[in-house]
Coordinates of C-alpha atoms in Angstrom, one line a residue:
X1 CA 0.0 0.0 0.0
X2 CA 1.1 3.6 -0.5
X3 CA 2.2 5.6 2.5
X4 CA -1.0 7.1 4.1
X5 CA 1.1 9.5 6.1
X6 CA 2.6 11.0 3.0
X7 CA -0.8 11.3 1.5
X8 CA -2.2 12.9 4.6
X9 CA 0.6 15.5 4.4
X10 CA -0.5 16.5 0.9
X11 CA -4.2 16.7 1.9
X12 CA -3.3 19.0 4.9
X13 CA -1.1 21.2 2.7
X14 CA -3.9 21.6 0.2
X15 CA -6.4 22.4 2.9
X16 CA -4.1 25.1 4.3
X17 CA -3.8 26.6 0.8
X18 CA -7.6 26.5 0.3
X19 CA -8.0 28.4 3.5
X20 CA -5.6 31.1 2.2
X21 CA -7.1 32.3 -1.1
X22 CA -4.9 35.5 -1.0
X23 CA -1.8 33.3 -0.9
X24 CA -0.4 35.2 2.1
X25 CA 1.3 32.0 3.5
X26 CA 4.6 31.0 1.8
X27 CA 5.0 27.5 0.5
X28 CA 7.7 26.9 3.1
X29 CA 5.3 27.8 5.9
X30 CA 2.5 25.6 4.4
X31 CA 4.9 22.7 4.4
X32 CA 6.0 23.4 8.0
X33 CA 2.3 23.7 9.2
X34 CA 1.3 20.5 7.4
X35 CA 4.3 18.6 8.9
X36 CA 3.4 19.8 12.4
X37 CA -0.3 18.9 12.0
X38 CA 0.3 15.6 10.4
X39 CA 0.8 13.6 13.7
X40 CA -2.6 14.9 14.9
X41 CA -4.6 14.1 11.7
X42 CA -2.9 11.1 10.0
X43 CA -5.3 8.7 11.9
X44 CA -8.3 10.9 11.3
X45 CA -8.0 11.9 7.6
X46 CA -9.0 9.0 5.4
X47 CA -6.8 9.2 2.3
X48 CA -7.0 6.2 0.1
X49 CA -5.9 7.3 -3.4
X50 CA -4.2 10.1 -5.2
X51 CA -6.6 12.7 -4.1
X52 CA -5.5 16.1 -2.8
X53 CA -8.8 16.8 -1.0
X54 CA -10.0 14.7 1.9
X55 CA -13.6 14.5 0.6
X56 CA -12.5 12.9 -2.7
X57 CA -11.4 9.4 -3.8
X58 CA -9.2 9.3 -6.9
X59 CA -7.5 6.2 -8.3
X60 CA -3.8 5.9 -7.8
X61 CA -3.1 5.3 -11.5
X62 CA -1.3 8.2 -13.3
X63 CA -0.5 6.7 -16.7
X64 CA -3.0 5.0 -19.0
X65 CA -2.4 1.2 -19.1
X66 CA -3.3 1.2 -22.8
X67 CA -1.1 3.9 -24.3
X68 CA 1.0 5.2 -21.3
X69 CA -0.5 8.7 -21.7
X70 CA -1.6 10.8 -18.7
X71 CA -5.1 10.1 -17.4
X72 CA -7.6 12.8 -16.8
X73 CA -10.2 13.1 -14.1
X74 CA -13.8 12.6 -15.3
X75 CA -15.7 14.6 -12.7
X76 CA -18.9 14.5 -14.6
X77 CA -19.2 10.8 -13.8
X78 CA -18.3 11.1 -10.1
X79 CA -20.4 9.2 -7.6
X80 CA -21.1 9.8 -3.9
X81 CA -19.5 6.8 -2.1
X82 CA -19.3 5.3 1.4
X83 CA -16.1 3.6 2.5
X84 CA -16.2 1.5 5.7
X85 CA -13.1 2.3 7.6
X86 CA -11.7 1.6 11.1
X87 CA -12.6 5.1 12.1
X88 CA -16.2 4.7 10.9
X89 CA -18.0 5.5 7.7
X90 CA -16.2 7.8 5.4
X91 CA -18.1 9.8 2.8
X92 CA -16.2 10.4 -0.5
X93 CA -16.7 11.7 -3.9
X94 CA -15.5 8.8 -6.1
X95 CA -13.9 10.3 -9.2
X96 CA -13.0 8.0 -12.1
X97 CA -10.2 8.6 -14.6
X98 CA -10.1 8.1 -18.4
X99 CA -7.8 8.4 -21.3
X100 CA -8.5 11.2 -23.8
X101 CA -6.4 9.9 -26.7
X102 CA -8.8 8.7 -29.5
X103 CA -6.1 6.3 -30.8
X104 CA -5.8 4.5 -27.4
X105 CA -7.6 1.1 -27.1
X106 CA -8.8 2.3 -23.7
X107 CA -10.3 5.5 -25.0
X108 CA -13.5 6.3 -23.2
X109 CA -13.0 3.5 -20.6
X110 CA -13.7 4.6 -17.1
X111 CA -11.1 3.7 -14.5
X112 CA -12.5 3.6 -11.0
X113 CA -10.4 3.1 -7.9
X114 CA -9.8 -0.7 -8.3
X115 CA -11.7 -1.7 -11.4
X116 CA -12.4 -0.6 -15.0
X117 CA -15.7 -0.6 -16.8
X118 CA -15.3 -2.2 -20.2
X119 CA -18.1 -3.9 -22.4
X120 CA -20.4 -4.1 -19.4
X121 CA -17.8 -5.8 -17.2
X122 CA -16.1 -4.5 -14.1
X123 CA -12.6 -5.9 -14.3
X124 CA -10.2 -5.6 -11.5
X125 CA -7.4 -3.0 -12.0
X126 CA -4.4 -1.9 -10.1
X127 CA -1.8 -3.5 -7.9
X128 CA -3.4 -5.2 -4.9
X129 CA -0.6 -4.4 -2.4
X130 CA -0.9 -0.7 -3.3
X131 CA -4.6 -0.4 -2.6
X132 CA -5.7 1.3 0.5
X133 CA -9.4 0.6 -0.1
X134 CA -11.5 -1.9 -1.9
X135 CA -14.5 -0.6 -3.8
X136 CA -17.3 -3.1 -4.7
X137 CA -19.0 -0.5 -6.8
X138 CA -18.7 3.2 -7.5
X139 CA -20.7 3.9 -4.4
X140 CA -19.7 1.4 -1.7
X141 CA -16.4 -0.2 -0.5
X142 CA -14.2 -1.0 2.4
X143 CA -10.8 0.2 3.5
X144 CA -8.1 -2.5 3.3
X145 CA -7.1 -2.0 7.0
X146 CA -10.8 -2.7 7.9
X147 CA -10.8 -5.9 5.8
X148 CA -7.5 -7.0 7.3
X149 CA -8.8 -6.5 10.8
X150 CA -12.0 -8.3 10.0
X151 CA -10.1 -11.2 8.5
X152 CA -7.9 -11.5 11.6
X153 CA -10.9 -11.6 13.8
X154 CA -12.5 -14.3 11.6
X155 CA -9.4 -16.5 11.9
X156 CA -8.6 -15.9 15.6
X157 CA -12.0 -15.1 17.1
X158 CA -14.4 -16.7 14.6
X159 CA -16.2 -13.5 13.8
X160 CA -19.0 -13.9 11.3
X161 CA -20.5 -11.7 8.5
X162 CA -23.8 -11.4 10.5
X163 CA -22.0 -10.3 13.8
X164 CA -19.8 -7.9 11.9
X165 CA -22.9 -6.3 10.3
X166 CA -24.4 -5.9 13.7
X167 CA -21.3 -4.3 15.1
X168 CA -21.0 -2.0 12.1
X169 CA -24.6 -1.0 12.4
X170 CA -24.2 -0.2 16.1
X171 CA -21.1 1.9 15.5
X172 CA -22.9 3.8 12.7
X173 CA -25.9 4.5 15.0
X174 CA -23.6 5.7 17.8
X175 CA -21.9 8.1 15.3
X176 CA -25.3 9.2 13.9
X177 CA -24.3 7.7 10.5
X178 CA -26.9 4.9 10.3
X179 CA -28.7 6.6 7.4
X180 CA -25.5 6.2 5.3
X181 CA -25.5 2.3 5.6
X182 CA -27.5 0.0 3.3
X183 CA -28.7 -1.9 6.4
X184 CA -30.9 -4.3 4.4
X185 CA -28.0 -5.6 2.4
X186 CA -25.1 -4.9 4.8
X187 CA -24.4 -8.6 5.7
X188 CA -24.4 -9.5 2.0
X189 CA -22.0 -6.6 1.1
X190 CA -19.6 -7.6 3.9
X191 CA -19.6 -11.1 2.6
X192 CA -19.1 -10.0 -1.0
X193 CA -16.3 -7.7 0.0
X194 CA -14.5 -10.3 2.1
X195 CA -14.8 -13.0 -0.5
X196 CA -13.7 -10.8 -3.4
X197 CA -10.7 -9.4 -1.4
X198 CA -9.6 -12.8 -0.2
X199 CA -10.0 -14.4 -3.6
X200 CA -7.9 -11.7 -5.3
X201 CA -5.3 -12.0 -2.5
X202 CA -4.9 -15.8 -2.9
X203 CA -5.0 -15.6 -6.7
X204 CA -2.2 -13.0 -6.7
X205 CA -0.3 -15.0 -4.1
X206 CA -0.6 -18.1 -6.4
X207 CA 0.7 -16.1 -9.4
X208 CA -2.6 -16.5 -11.4
X209 CA -4.0 -13.9 -13.8
X210 CA -6.2 -11.3 -12.1
X211 CA -7.5 -9.7 -15.3
X212 CA -10.4 -12.1 -15.7
X213 CA -11.9 -11.1 -12.3
X214 CA -15.2 -9.4 -12.9
X215 CA -17.0 -7.7 -9.9
X216 CA -20.4 -8.0 -11.7
X217 CA -20.2 -11.8 -12.1
X218 CA -21.7 -14.0 -9.3
X219 CA -19.1 -14.7 -6.7
X220 CA -19.8 -18.4 -7.0
X221 CA -18.7 -18.3 -10.7
X222 CA -15.6 -16.3 -9.9
X223 CA -14.5 -18.7 -7.1
X224 CA -15.2 -21.7 -9.3
X225 CA -12.9 -20.2 -12.0
X226 CA -9.9 -20.1 -9.7
X227 CA -10.7 -22.8 -7.0
X228 CA -8.9 -25.8 -8.6
X229 CA -5.7 -23.9 -9.1
X230 CA -5.9 -22.4 -5.6
X231 CA -6.4 -25.9 -4.0
X232 CA -3.2 -27.1 -5.7
X233 CA -1.3 -23.9 -4.7
X234 CA -2.5 -24.4 -1.1
X235 CA -1.0 -27.9 -0.9
X236 CA 2.3 -27.0 -2.6
X237 CA 2.8 -23.8 -0.7
X238 CA 2.0 -25.5 2.7
X239 CA 4.4 -28.3 1.9
X240 CA 7.2 -26.0 0.8
X241 CA 6.9 -23.9 4.0
X242 CA 6.7 -27.0 6.2
X243 CA 9.9 -28.4 4.6
X244 CA 11.6 -25.1 4.9
X245 CA 10.7 -25.1 8.7
X246 CA 12.1 -28.7 8.9
X247 CA 8.8 -30.1 10.0
X248 CA 8.1 -33.9 9.9
X249 CA 6.5 -34.6 6.5
X250 CA 6.6 -38.4 6.3
X251 CA 3.5 -38.8 8.5
X252 CA 0.0 -37.4 8.0
X253 CA -3.0 -37.6 10.2
X254 CA -6.3 -38.2 8.4
X255 CA -9.7 -37.3 9.8
X256 CA -13.0 -35.8 8.8
X257 CA -14.9 -32.8 10.4
X258 CA -18.6 -33.3 9.9
X259 CA -19.6 -30.1 11.8
X260 CA -18.4 -27.6 9.2
X261 CA -20.5 -28.7 6.3
X262 CA -23.2 -27.5 4.0
X263 CA -26.8 -28.2 4.9
X264 CA -27.9 -28.7 1.3
X265 CA -28.7 -31.6 -0.9
X266 CA -25.6 -33.2 -2.4
X267 CA -27.4 -35.2 -5.1
X268 CA -25.1 -33.6 -7.7
X269 CA -21.9 -35.3 -6.7
X270 CA -18.6 -35.6 -8.3
X271 CA -17.4 -38.4 -10.4
X272 CA -13.7 -38.7 -9.7
X273 CA -11.4 -40.5 -12.1
X274 CA -8.2 -41.9 -10.6
X275 CA -5.6 -42.5 -13.2
X276 CA -2.7 -44.9 -12.7
X277 CA 0.2 -44.6 -15.0
X278 CA 3.1 -46.9 -14.8
X279 CA 6.5 -45.3 -15.5
X280 CA 9.8 -47.0 -16.3
X281 CA 10.9 -47.8 -12.8
X282 CA 7.7 -49.6 -11.9
X283 CA 6.4 -46.8 -9.6
X284 CA 2.8 -45.7 -9.9
X285 CA 2.2 -42.1 -10.8
X286 CA -1.2 -40.9 -9.6
X287 CA -3.2 -38.1 -11.3
X288 CA -6.6 -36.9 -10.1
X289 CA -9.1 -35.6 -12.6
X290 CA -12.6 -34.4 -11.8
X291 CA -15.9 -33.9 -13.7
X292 CA -19.4 -33.3 -12.6
X293 CA -22.4 -35.6 -13.1
X294 CA -25.9 -36.2 -11.7
X295 CA -25.8 -39.2 -9.4
X296 CA -28.1 -41.0 -7.1
X297 CA -27.2 -43.2 -4.1
X298 CA -27.1 -46.8 -5.1
X299 CA -27.4 -50.0 -3.0
X300 CA -25.8 -52.2 -5.6
X301 CA -22.7 -54.0 -4.0
X302 CA -19.6 -52.2 -5.0
X303 CA -17.6 -55.3 -5.9
X304 CA -20.0 -56.2 -8.8
X305 CA -17.9 -53.8 -11.0
X306 CA -14.3 -52.7 -11.0
X307 CA -15.3 -49.2 -10.2
X308 CA -14.4 -48.7 -6.6
X309 CA -11.6 -46.2 -7.3
X310 CA -8.7 -48.6 -6.6
X311 CA -6.3 -49.4 -9.2
X312 CA -6.0 -53.1 -8.5
X313 CA -2.6 -54.8 -8.8
X314 CA -0.1 -52.7 -10.6
X315 CA 1.4 -55.8 -12.1
X316 CA -1.6 -56.2 -14.3
X317 CA -0.6 -53.2 -16.3
X318 CA 2.2 -53.1 -18.7
X319 CA 5.0 -50.5 -18.4
X320 CA 3.5 -48.3 -21.1
X321 CA -0.2 -48.9 -20.5
X322 CA -2.6 -46.3 -19.1
X323 CA -5.6 -47.6 -17.2
X324 CA -8.4 -45.3 -16.1
X325 CA -10.9 -46.5 -13.5
X326 CA -14.0 -44.4 -12.8
X327 CA -15.2 -44.1 -9.3
X328 CA -19.0 -44.1 -9.4
X329 CA -21.2 -42.6 -6.8
X330 CA -18.7 -41.5 -4.2
X331 CA -21.5 -40.3 -2.0
X332 CA -22.7 -43.9 -1.3
X333 CA -21.7 -45.9 1.7
X334 CA -18.9 -48.5 1.6
X335 CA -19.4 -52.1 0.6
X336 CA -20.5 -54.2 3.6
X337 CA -17.7 -56.6 2.7
X338 CA -15.1 -53.9 3.2
X339 CA -16.6 -52.9 6.5
X340 CA -16.8 -56.5 7.8
X341 CA -13.1 -57.3 7.0
X342 CA -12.3 -56.5 10.6
X343 CA -14.5 -56.6 13.7
X344 CA -13.7 -53.1 14.9
X345 CA -16.7 -50.8 14.8
X346 CA -14.6 -47.7 14.3
X347 CA -16.2 -46.7 11.0
X348 CA -18.9 -44.0 10.8
X349 CA -21.3 -45.7 8.4
X350 CA -24.2 -46.7 10.6
X351 CA -27.9 -46.3 9.8
X352 CA -27.7 -42.6 10.4
X353 CA -25.1 -42.3 7.6
X354 CA -27.3 -44.3 5.3
X355 CA -30.0 -41.7 5.5
X356 CA -27.5 -38.9 4.7
X357 CA -26.1 -40.3 1.5
X358 CA -27.3 -37.3 -0.6
X359 CA -25.9 -34.8 1.8
X360 CA -22.6 -33.0 2.1
X361 CA -20.7 -34.7 5.0
X362 CA -18.1 -32.0 5.8
X363 CA -14.4 -31.9 5.1
X364 CA -11.8 -34.6 5.1
X365 CA -8.5 -33.2 6.2
X366 CA -4.9 -34.4 6.2
X367 CA -2.7 -32.7 8.8
X368 CA 0.9 -32.7 9.7
X369 CA 2.0 -33.2 13.3
X370 CA 3.0 -29.5 13.6
X371 CA -0.7 -28.6 13.1
X372 CA -0.5 -27.5 9.4
X373 CA -3.5 -28.6 7.2
X374 CA -1.9 -30.1 4.1
X375 CA -5.1 -31.1 2.2
X376 CA -8.8 -30.5 2.4
X377 CA -11.5 -32.4 0.5
X378 CA -15.3 -32.1 0.7
X379 CA -17.0 -35.5 1.2
X380 CA -20.6 -36.5 0.6
X381 CA -23.0 -38.8 2.4
X382 CA -20.6 -40.2 4.9
X383 CA -16.9 -40.9 5.5
X384 CA -16.8 -43.8 3.0
X385 CA -13.6 -45.8 2.3
X386 CA -13.5 -44.7 -1.3
X387 CA -13.5 -41.1 -0.4
X388 CA -10.8 -41.6 2.2
X389 CA -8.8 -43.5 -0.4
X390 CA -9.0 -40.7 -2.8
X391 CA -7.9 -38.2 -0.2
X392 CA -4.9 -40.2 0.8
X393 CA -4.0 -40.7 -2.9
X394 CA -4.1 -36.9 -3.4
X395 CA -1.8 -36.4 -0.4
X396 CA 0.6 -39.1 -1.7
X397 CA 0.7 -37.5 -5.1
X398 CA 1.6 -34.2 -3.4
X399 CA 4.0 -35.7 -0.9
X400 CA 5.9 -38.7 -2.4
X401 CA 7.9 -39.1 0.8
X402 CA 4.7 -40.0 2.8
X403 CA 5.1 -43.4 4.4
X404 CA 2.7 -43.4 7.4
X405 CA -1.0 -42.5 7.6
X406 CA -2.5 -42.1 11.0
X407 CA -6.3 -42.5 11.1
X408 CA -9.0 -43.2 13.6
X409 CA -10.2 -46.1 11.4
X410 CA -6.8 -47.2 10.2
X411 CA -7.7 -50.9 10.2
X412 CA -10.5 -50.6 7.6
X413 CA -8.5 -48.3 5.4
X414 CA -5.5 -50.6 5.6
X415 CA -7.6 -53.5 4.3
X416 CA -9.2 -51.4 1.7
X417 CA -5.9 -50.1 0.3
X418 CA -4.3 -53.5 0.3
X419 CA -5.4 -53.8 -3.3
X420 CA -4.6 -50.2 -4.2
X421 CA -1.8 -48.8 -6.3
X422 CA 1.7 -49.7 -5.1
X423 CA 2.5 -46.3 -3.6
X424 CA -0.3 -46.3 -1.0
X425 CA -0.8 -50.1 -0.5
X426 CA 0.8 -51.8 2.5
X427 CA 3.7 -52.3 3.2
X428 CA 4.7 -49.3 1.1
X429 CA 2.3 -47.2 3.2
X430 CA 2.0 -47.9 7.0
X431 CA -1.5 -47.5 8.5
X432 CA -1.6 -46.7 12.3
X433 CA -4.5 -45.8 14.5
X434 CA -4.3 -42.7 16.6
X435 CA -3.9 -43.2 20.4
X436 CA -7.0 -41.2 21.2
X437 CA -9.3 -43.7 19.3
X438 CA -7.4 -47.0 19.8
X439 CA -9.4 -47.9 22.8
X440 CA -12.4 -48.6 20.5
X441 CA -10.6 -51.1 18.4
X442 CA -11.2 -54.7 19.4
X443 CA -10.1 -56.8 16.5
X444 CA -7.1 -59.0 17.2
X445 CA -5.5 -58.4 13.8
X446 CA -6.0 -54.6 14.3
X447 CA -4.2 -54.7 17.6
X448 CA -1.3 -56.6 16.1
X449 CA -1.0 -54.3 13.1
X450 CA -2.4 -50.8 13.7
X451 CA -1.9 -50.2 17.4
X452 CA 0.4 -47.1 17.9
X453 CA 1.8 -48.7 21.1
X454 CA 3.5 -51.5 19.1
X455 CA 7.3 -51.0 19.0
X456 CA 7.5 -50.8 15.2
X457 CA 4.7 -48.2 15.1
X458 CA 5.9 -46.3 18.1
X459 CA 9.3 -45.8 16.5
X460 CA 7.6 -44.4 13.4
X461 CA 5.4 -42.0 15.5
X462 CA 8.2 -40.7 17.8
X463 CA 7.5 -37.0 18.3
X464 CA 4.2 -37.2 16.3
X465 CA 0.9 -35.8 17.7
X466 CA -1.5 -38.4 16.5
X467 CA -4.5 -36.3 17.8
X468 CA -3.5 -33.2 15.9
X469 CA -6.7 -33.3 13.9
X470 CA -8.8 -33.2 17.1
X471 CA -6.9 -30.0 18.1
X472 CA -7.4 -28.5 14.6
X473 CA -11.1 -29.4 14.5
X474 CA -11.7 -27.6 17.8
X475 CA -10.8 -24.4 15.9
X476 CA -12.4 -25.4 12.6
X477 CA -15.8 -26.5 13.9
X478 CA -16.6 -23.0 15.2
X479 CA -17.3 -22.0 11.6
X480 CA -20.2 -24.5 11.4
X481 CA -22.9 -21.8 11.7
X482 CA -21.4 -19.8 8.8
X483 CA -20.8 -22.6 6.4
X484 CA -24.1 -24.5 6.6
X485 CA -25.9 -22.0 4.2
X486 CA -23.0 -21.5 1.7
X487 CA -23.0 -22.8 -1.8
X488 CA -20.4 -25.4 -3.0
X489 CA -17.6 -23.1 -4.2
X490 CA -18.1 -20.5 -1.5
X491 CA -18.0 -23.2 1.2
X492 CA -14.9 -24.8 -0.2
X493 CA -13.0 -21.5 -0.7
X494 CA -14.1 -20.2 2.7
X495 CA -12.6 -23.2 4.6
X496 CA -9.6 -23.3 2.3
X497 CA -8.7 -19.7 3.0
X498 CA -9.3 -20.2 6.8
X499 CA -7.0 -23.2 6.7
X500 CA -4.4 -21.2 4.7
X501 CA -4.5 -18.4 7.2
X502 CA -4.4 -21.0 10.1
X503 CA -1.2 -22.5 8.6
X504 CA 0.4 -19.0 8.2
X505 CA -0.3 -18.3 11.9
X506 CA 1.4 -21.6 12.9
X507 CA 4.4 -20.9 10.7
X508 CA 4.7 -17.4 12.2
X509 CA 4.8 -18.7 15.8
X510 CA 1.3 -20.1 16.6
X511 CA -1.7 -19.0 18.5
X512 CA -1.7 -17.4 21.9
X513 CA -2.6 -19.7 24.9
X514 CA -6.0 -18.2 25.4
X515 CA -6.9 -18.8 21.8
X516 CA -6.5 -22.5 22.1
X517 CA -7.9 -22.9 25.6
X518 CA -10.7 -25.1 24.2
X519 CA -8.2 -27.8 23.2
X520 CA -6.9 -28.2 26.7
X521 CA -9.1 -31.3 27.3
X522 CA -7.2 -33.2 24.7
X523 CA -3.7 -32.5 26.2
X524 CA -1.8 -35.6 27.2
X525 CA -3.5 -37.9 24.7
X526 CA -0.3 -38.5 22.9

């Protein structure tokens, strides 16, 4: 962002000159007075752009992006605007710019503070780090410091769009500014502003093109346009930072959080194609592709077709063959044969799960012991084995060095993945139950294979918090009241950005003790 103090100095100098129409004060004295007054007013004068008057809002651009010529103010198109700032509501005269060269490709195009109007579209414009405010339209926007504060409160204190609208309304009423707020749409505007700002922030951070962002398109469409690339960038960025911080990355803890989910019908589920490609050294390279299809829950036993999402024995494929297996109806429950392979009742697919097969079932997460969320995947119906398999396959494709998967239902997943691709099938991948849930496992084979207290497993888990997901979900579950009414892309991006910010806090030193007091009951489980 540009330096607000320098801008405040210019506004004060202009105000002093305006108060001296006879020009009796020398420029040196004007500069001296503005410098002395600046400490008193720099927190009270809201200056966001290149304006020289406090009541105006002018974009920071000087040169036309099309031809490089100087831009002119278009005061005839100026609009009265409200900017939500930390100091309260700021009234501005929003003045657009335009290029007057008839030969310029941008001739006649209006350039507002952070977007341009071209062919009926409001495309994002400007450098995001240089912006001091974020305008959703010509008449309403938020200052970047306000958005930053709100985002920090969302991550650390679980503030919501509704609660923030109430606080903003109360503050406006106290300052006799309630008439300036669009109270009927305030929660929606706060939501739209946060989603747009966070989406642009993550898109820029991931080195993606911002030019296609259109403020007039539905936010669901804009998020869907960037979400697949952001999900990949989230995983790779988190892994790079974890390795840079020398964190243990050979073990992940897998668990699902059913509280933060969408309370909508999930009949339109995803068909996921898991592609197994053998390369020269016999290793299996896994690639995940996705497409959307209308599906209905089916009770047909899964083993009647080779469509359970597992690649089978890799030896059945030649070195140059490419076999694609389609996973059908991932929202359905697991095959009873898979659930009965061990006598432990640690799975979560009882009669209640059967009734939820057409519903979103929350997020399946893979966490590192240090607390970083490495991968997030929405699941449908219930925590079925096929969906857990696909999540683990995605993590393995991201993290080839992964060799241990800790899971509360490790025994069923171990048996299910025994026929999977070589990279995630035992003994290449070790499956261990977490200590917190091991007491519920009763099968003799499970105790001999997946018990974390076994010497072979204990040595692999030395220094690993196997209950890290429980700690993480204590924080994540507090968003359940916000997420239940979100649409698909909004839900997935919201939790993705919260997880991204959560990881950044951990990498920067972690939360304060009072912020994680709710997790104290789980201390000592490892």
